[in-house]
């Protein structure tokens, strides 16, 4: 990706505003070997005010996960993150960036454009139309699904959703990759050492499943520390 850049502005950013009625196929934009674009996001856990990615990876490597409260894979992959945290402890910063809802209550699937069924078990939040709504959903994360997210992430940061400029719409999701539950390992040099989905779907490696993904992530985290 060349020189380090910020997802807070710049003409190259692709920015996707609500209501997400145009399907956005899952894809990665930031990949292994790229310089991780810096971001500065509001924290609802782990810090007060705004937190930058650079301030975190400059102290130790980062496991960066994107997800939301209505994404079933976010909750299903939480035990994998828990295992990694139990094994590697404080060697990494464990970060979740709260992005668009995947199965919003009464809404549309952002990747397929299909209407979410009324009986979808994870459809417990509507798609945020304001930043304040997204913050409230992120603040609720640790209290749902029998506490699977409780004390899991060191930082829970909220992707922007601002009305003042298109650059403020979902900058991390738009820039890093329009995926429901991806992760990246960022080294202390700011370079992405590894990236993966936690589940197989269109755009993901065809042989990827949760078990293989866990083993691969474990191996890559170990390599960062070696």
GROMACS .gro file of C-alpha atoms in nm:
model
  226
    1UNK     CA    1   0.000   0.000   0.000
    2UNK     CA    2   0.298   0.228  -0.002
    3UNK     CA    3   0.333   0.505   0.251
    4UNK     CA    4   0.140   0.498   0.580
    5UNK     CA    5  -0.191   0.675   0.561
    6UNK     CA    6  -0.491   0.751   0.775
    7UNK     CA    7  -0.845   0.632   0.726
    8UNK     CA    8  -0.967   0.967   0.857
    9UNK     CA    9  -0.944   1.136   0.521
   10UNK     CA   10  -0.792   1.137   0.178
   11UNK     CA   11  -0.937   1.106  -0.169
   12UNK     CA   12  -0.855   0.737  -0.213
   13UNK     CA   13  -1.093   0.617   0.056
   14UNK     CA   14  -1.402   0.430  -0.050
   15UNK     CA   15  -1.682   0.525   0.187
   16UNK     CA   16  -2.017   0.353   0.218
   17UNK     CA   17  -2.302   0.547   0.383
   18UNK     CA   18  -2.622   0.398   0.526
   19UNK     CA   19  -2.879   0.254   0.461
   20UNK     CA   20  -2.669  -0.016   0.289
   21UNK     CA   21  -2.942  -0.099   0.038
   22UNK     CA   22  -2.682  -0.172  -0.231
   23UNK     CA   23  -2.516  -0.511  -0.172
   24UNK     CA   24  -2.146  -0.487  -0.090
   25UNK     CA   25  -1.969  -0.821  -0.156
   26UNK     CA   26  -1.725  -0.929   0.117
   27UNK     CA   27  -1.367  -0.851   0.027
   28UNK     CA   28  -1.031  -0.768   0.179
   29UNK     CA   29  -0.859  -0.444   0.085
   30UNK     CA   30  -0.577  -0.447   0.341
   31UNK     CA   31  -0.377  -0.767   0.314
   32UNK     CA   32  -0.069  -0.938   0.451
   33UNK     CA   33   0.241  -0.730   0.380
   34UNK     CA   34   0.052  -0.400   0.355
   35UNK     CA   35   0.112  -0.103   0.579
   36UNK     CA   36  -0.185  -0.093   0.815
   37UNK     CA   37  -0.374   0.235   0.759
   38UNK     CA   38  -0.383   0.430   1.083
   39UNK     CA   39  -0.719   0.519   1.234
   40UNK     CA   40  -0.843   0.729   1.521
   41UNK     CA   41  -1.169   0.602   1.666
   42UNK     CA   42  -1.387   0.657   1.970
   43UNK     CA   43  -1.328   0.399   2.243
   44UNK     CA   44  -1.608   0.252   2.454
   45UNK     CA   45  -1.362   0.025   2.635
   46UNK     CA   46  -0.990   0.045   2.702
   47UNK     CA   47  -0.940   0.417   2.678
   48UNK     CA   48  -1.114   0.749   2.696
   49UNK     CA   49  -1.192   0.959   2.394
   50UNK     CA   50  -1.015   0.871   2.071
   51UNK     CA   51  -0.760   0.592   2.027
   52UNK     CA   52  -0.526   0.550   1.729
   53UNK     CA   53  -0.404   0.223   1.589
   54UNK     CA   54  -0.051   0.361   1.571
   55UNK     CA   55  -0.048   0.435   1.944
   56UNK     CA   56  -0.123   0.068   2.007
   57UNK     CA   57   0.103  -0.115   1.762
   58UNK     CA   58   0.393   0.110   1.858
   59UNK     CA   59   0.392  -0.056   2.202
   60UNK     CA   60   0.315  -0.417   2.106
   61UNK     CA   61   0.159  -0.615   1.821
   62UNK     CA   62  -0.213  -0.593   1.763
   63UNK     CA   63  -0.480  -0.853   1.693
   64UNK     CA   64  -0.744  -0.643   1.519
   65UNK     CA   65  -1.092  -0.791   1.476
   66UNK     CA   66  -1.395  -0.630   1.314
   67UNK     CA   67  -1.746  -0.733   1.413
   68UNK     CA   68  -2.089  -0.638   1.538
   69UNK     CA   69  -2.352  -0.754   1.783
   70UNK     CA   70  -2.576  -0.897   1.508
   71UNK     CA   71  -2.301  -1.093   1.333
   72UNK     CA   72  -2.324  -1.462   1.430
   73UNK     CA   73  -1.963  -1.521   1.329
   74UNK     CA   74  -1.844  -1.247   1.562
   75UNK     CA   75  -1.989  -1.434   1.858
   76UNK     CA   76  -1.885  -1.776   1.722
   77UNK     CA   77  -1.525  -1.662   1.673
   78UNK     CA   78  -1.504  -1.505   2.020
   79UNK     CA   79  -1.390  -1.834   2.180
   80UNK     CA   80  -1.104  -1.847   1.928
   81UNK     CA   81  -0.992  -1.500   2.029
   82UNK     CA   82  -1.029  -1.606   2.394
   83UNK     CA   83  -0.797  -1.902   2.338
   84UNK     CA   84  -0.539  -1.678   2.175
   85UNK     CA   85  -0.561  -1.429   2.460
   86UNK     CA   86  -0.530  -1.706   2.719
   87UNK     CA   87  -0.221  -1.838   2.541
   88UNK     CA   88  -0.040  -1.514   2.452
   89UNK     CA   89  -0.165  -1.293   2.733
   90UNK     CA   90  -0.038  -0.938   2.730
   91UNK     CA   91   0.197  -0.993   2.435
   92UNK     CA   92  -0.070  -0.842   2.208
   93UNK     CA   93  -0.332  -0.570   2.214
   94UNK     CA   94  -0.669  -0.733   2.141
   95UNK     CA   95  -0.892  -0.484   1.960
   96UNK     CA   96  -1.244  -0.501   1.822
   97UNK     CA   97  -1.362  -0.234   1.580
   98UNK     CA   98  -1.741  -0.221   1.584
   99UNK     CA   99  -1.865  -0.200   1.225
  100UNK     CA  100  -2.195  -0.224   1.035
  101UNK     CA  101  -2.458  -0.468   1.156
  102UNK     CA  102  -2.465  -0.787   0.949
  103UNK     CA  103  -2.812  -0.908   1.050
  104UNK     CA  104  -2.983  -0.582   1.152
  105UNK     CA  105  -3.326  -0.610   1.308
  106UNK     CA  106  -3.588  -0.535   1.043
  107UNK     CA  107  -3.317  -0.436   0.798
  108UNK     CA  108  -3.119  -0.551   0.497
  109UNK     CA  109  -2.812  -0.771   0.483
  110UNK     CA  110  -2.529  -0.533   0.381
  111UNK     CA  111  -2.354  -0.800   0.173
  112UNK     CA  112  -2.649  -0.960  -0.009
  113UNK     CA  113  -2.912  -0.686   0.010
  114UNK     CA  114  -3.166  -0.942   0.128
  115UNK     CA  115  -3.425  -0.872   0.395
  116UNK     CA  116  -3.326  -1.016   0.733
  117UNK     CA  117  -3.587  -1.270   0.855
  118UNK     CA  118  -3.788  -1.158   1.156
  119UNK     CA  119  -3.691  -1.473   1.348
  120UNK     CA  120  -3.314  -1.432   1.297
  121UNK     CA  121  -3.175  -1.502   1.649
  122UNK     CA  122  -2.887  -1.254   1.629
  123UNK     CA  123  -3.100  -0.966   1.497
  124UNK     CA  124  -3.106  -0.784   1.828
  125UNK     CA  125  -3.005  -0.438   1.703
  126UNK     CA  126  -3.124  -0.219   1.418
  127UNK     CA  127  -2.872  -0.086   1.167
  128UNK     CA  128  -2.727   0.232   1.316
  129UNK     CA  129  -2.815   0.544   1.123
  130UNK     CA  130  -2.623   0.770   1.361
  131UNK     CA  131  -2.291   0.741   1.537
  132UNK     CA  132  -2.467   0.759   1.874
  133UNK     CA  133  -2.675   0.453   1.786
  134UNK     CA  134  -2.364   0.258   1.692
  135UNK     CA  135  -2.192   0.357   2.017
  136UNK     CA  136  -2.488   0.224   2.218
  137UNK     CA  137  -2.474  -0.107   2.031
  138UNK     CA  138  -2.099  -0.134   2.095
  139UNK     CA  139  -2.149  -0.057   2.463
  140UNK     CA  140  -2.400  -0.342   2.482
  141UNK     CA  141  -2.166  -0.600   2.330
  142UNK     CA  142  -2.016  -0.742   2.649
  143UNK     CA  143  -2.359  -0.804   2.804
  144UNK     CA  144  -2.507  -1.035   2.537
  145UNK     CA  145  -2.471  -1.400   2.433
  146UNK     CA  146  -2.401  -1.525   2.785
  147UNK     CA  147  -2.103  -1.295   2.824
  148UNK     CA  148  -1.894  -1.444   2.542
  149UNK     CA  149  -1.738  -1.099   2.486
  150UNK     CA  150  -1.695  -1.012   2.854
  151UNK     CA  151  -1.339  -0.884   2.913
  152UNK     CA  152  -1.233  -1.036   2.580
  153UNK     CA  153  -1.103  -0.727   2.403
  154UNK     CA  154  -0.866  -0.474   2.556
  155UNK     CA  155  -1.023  -0.206   2.336
  156UNK     CA  156  -1.364  -0.179   2.173
  157UNK     CA  157  -1.352   0.102   1.918
  158UNK     CA  158  -1.641   0.233   1.710
  159UNK     CA  159  -1.610   0.288   1.336
  160UNK     CA  160  -1.719   0.638   1.243
  161UNK     CA  161  -2.065   0.719   1.108
  162UNK     CA  162  -2.071   1.094   1.055
  163UNK     CA  163  -2.305   1.317   0.855
  164UNK     CA  164  -2.053   1.585   0.766
  165UNK     CA  165  -1.859   1.408   0.492
  166UNK     CA  166  -1.859   1.078   0.309
  167UNK     CA  167  -1.510   1.012   0.441
  168UNK     CA  168  -1.666   0.973   0.784
  169UNK     CA  169  -1.891   0.684   0.681
  170UNK     CA  170  -1.749   0.350   0.795
  171UNK     CA  171  -1.386   0.439   0.720
  172UNK     CA  172  -1.230   0.127   0.872
  173UNK     CA  173  -1.486  -0.110   0.722
  174UNK     CA  174  -1.461   0.061   0.384
  175UNK     CA  175  -1.082   0.083   0.383
  176UNK     CA  176  -0.972  -0.239   0.550
  177UNK     CA  177  -1.232  -0.463   0.388
  178UNK     CA  178  -1.608  -0.491   0.366
  179UNK     CA  179  -1.620  -0.818   0.557
  180UNK     CA  180  -1.844  -0.930   0.845
  181UNK     CA  181  -1.581  -1.075   1.080
  182UNK     CA  182  -1.222  -1.041   0.953
  183UNK     CA  183  -0.904  -1.008   1.154
  184UNK     CA  184  -0.556  -0.869   1.101
  185UNK     CA  185  -0.233  -0.913   1.293
  186UNK     CA  186  -0.034  -0.587   1.291
  187UNK     CA  187   0.330  -0.588   1.397
  188UNK     CA  188   0.512  -0.318   1.591
  189UNK     CA  189   0.641  -0.186   1.260
  190UNK     CA  190   0.285  -0.119   1.142
  191UNK     CA  191   0.295  -0.393   0.879
  192UNK     CA  192   0.011  -0.645   0.847
  193UNK     CA  193   0.168  -0.982   0.925
  194UNK     CA  194  -0.146  -1.186   0.862
  195UNK     CA  195  -0.511  -1.146   0.771
  196UNK     CA  196  -0.801  -1.390   0.754
  197UNK     CA  197  -1.174  -1.440   0.772
  198UNK     CA  198  -1.311  -1.643   1.061
  199UNK     CA  199  -1.553  -1.825   0.832
  200UNK     CA  200  -1.576  -1.938   0.472
  201UNK     CA  201  -1.800  -1.745   0.234
  202UNK     CA  202  -1.774  -1.583  -0.107
  203UNK     CA  203  -1.439  -1.409  -0.122
  204UNK     CA  204  -1.283  -1.620   0.153
  205UNK     CA  205  -1.040  -1.908   0.096
  206UNK     CA  206  -1.256  -2.210   0.006
  207UNK     CA  207  -1.084  -2.441   0.255
  208UNK     CA  208  -1.115  -2.205   0.551
  209UNK     CA  209  -1.327  -2.313   0.846
  210UNK     CA  210  -1.324  -2.221   1.212
  211UNK     CA  211  -1.092  -2.504   1.318
  212UNK     CA  212  -0.838  -2.437   1.043
  213UNK     CA  213  -0.867  -2.065   1.103
  214UNK     CA  214  -0.787  -2.109   1.472
  215UNK     CA  215  -0.477  -2.318   1.401
  216UNK     CA  216  -0.355  -2.074   1.138
  217UNK     CA  217  -0.410  -1.771   1.359
  218UNK     CA  218  -0.225  -1.941   1.645
  219UNK     CA  219   0.070  -2.014   1.418
  220UNK     CA  220   0.083  -1.659   1.283
  221UNK     CA  221   0.062  -1.498   1.627
  222UNK     CA  222   0.348  -1.718   1.743
  223UNK     CA  223   0.552  -1.616   1.438
  224UNK     CA  224   0.509  -1.247   1.518
  225UNK     CA  225   0.664  -1.302   1.860
  226UNK     CA  226   0.952  -1.522   1.741
   0.00000   0.00000   0.00000
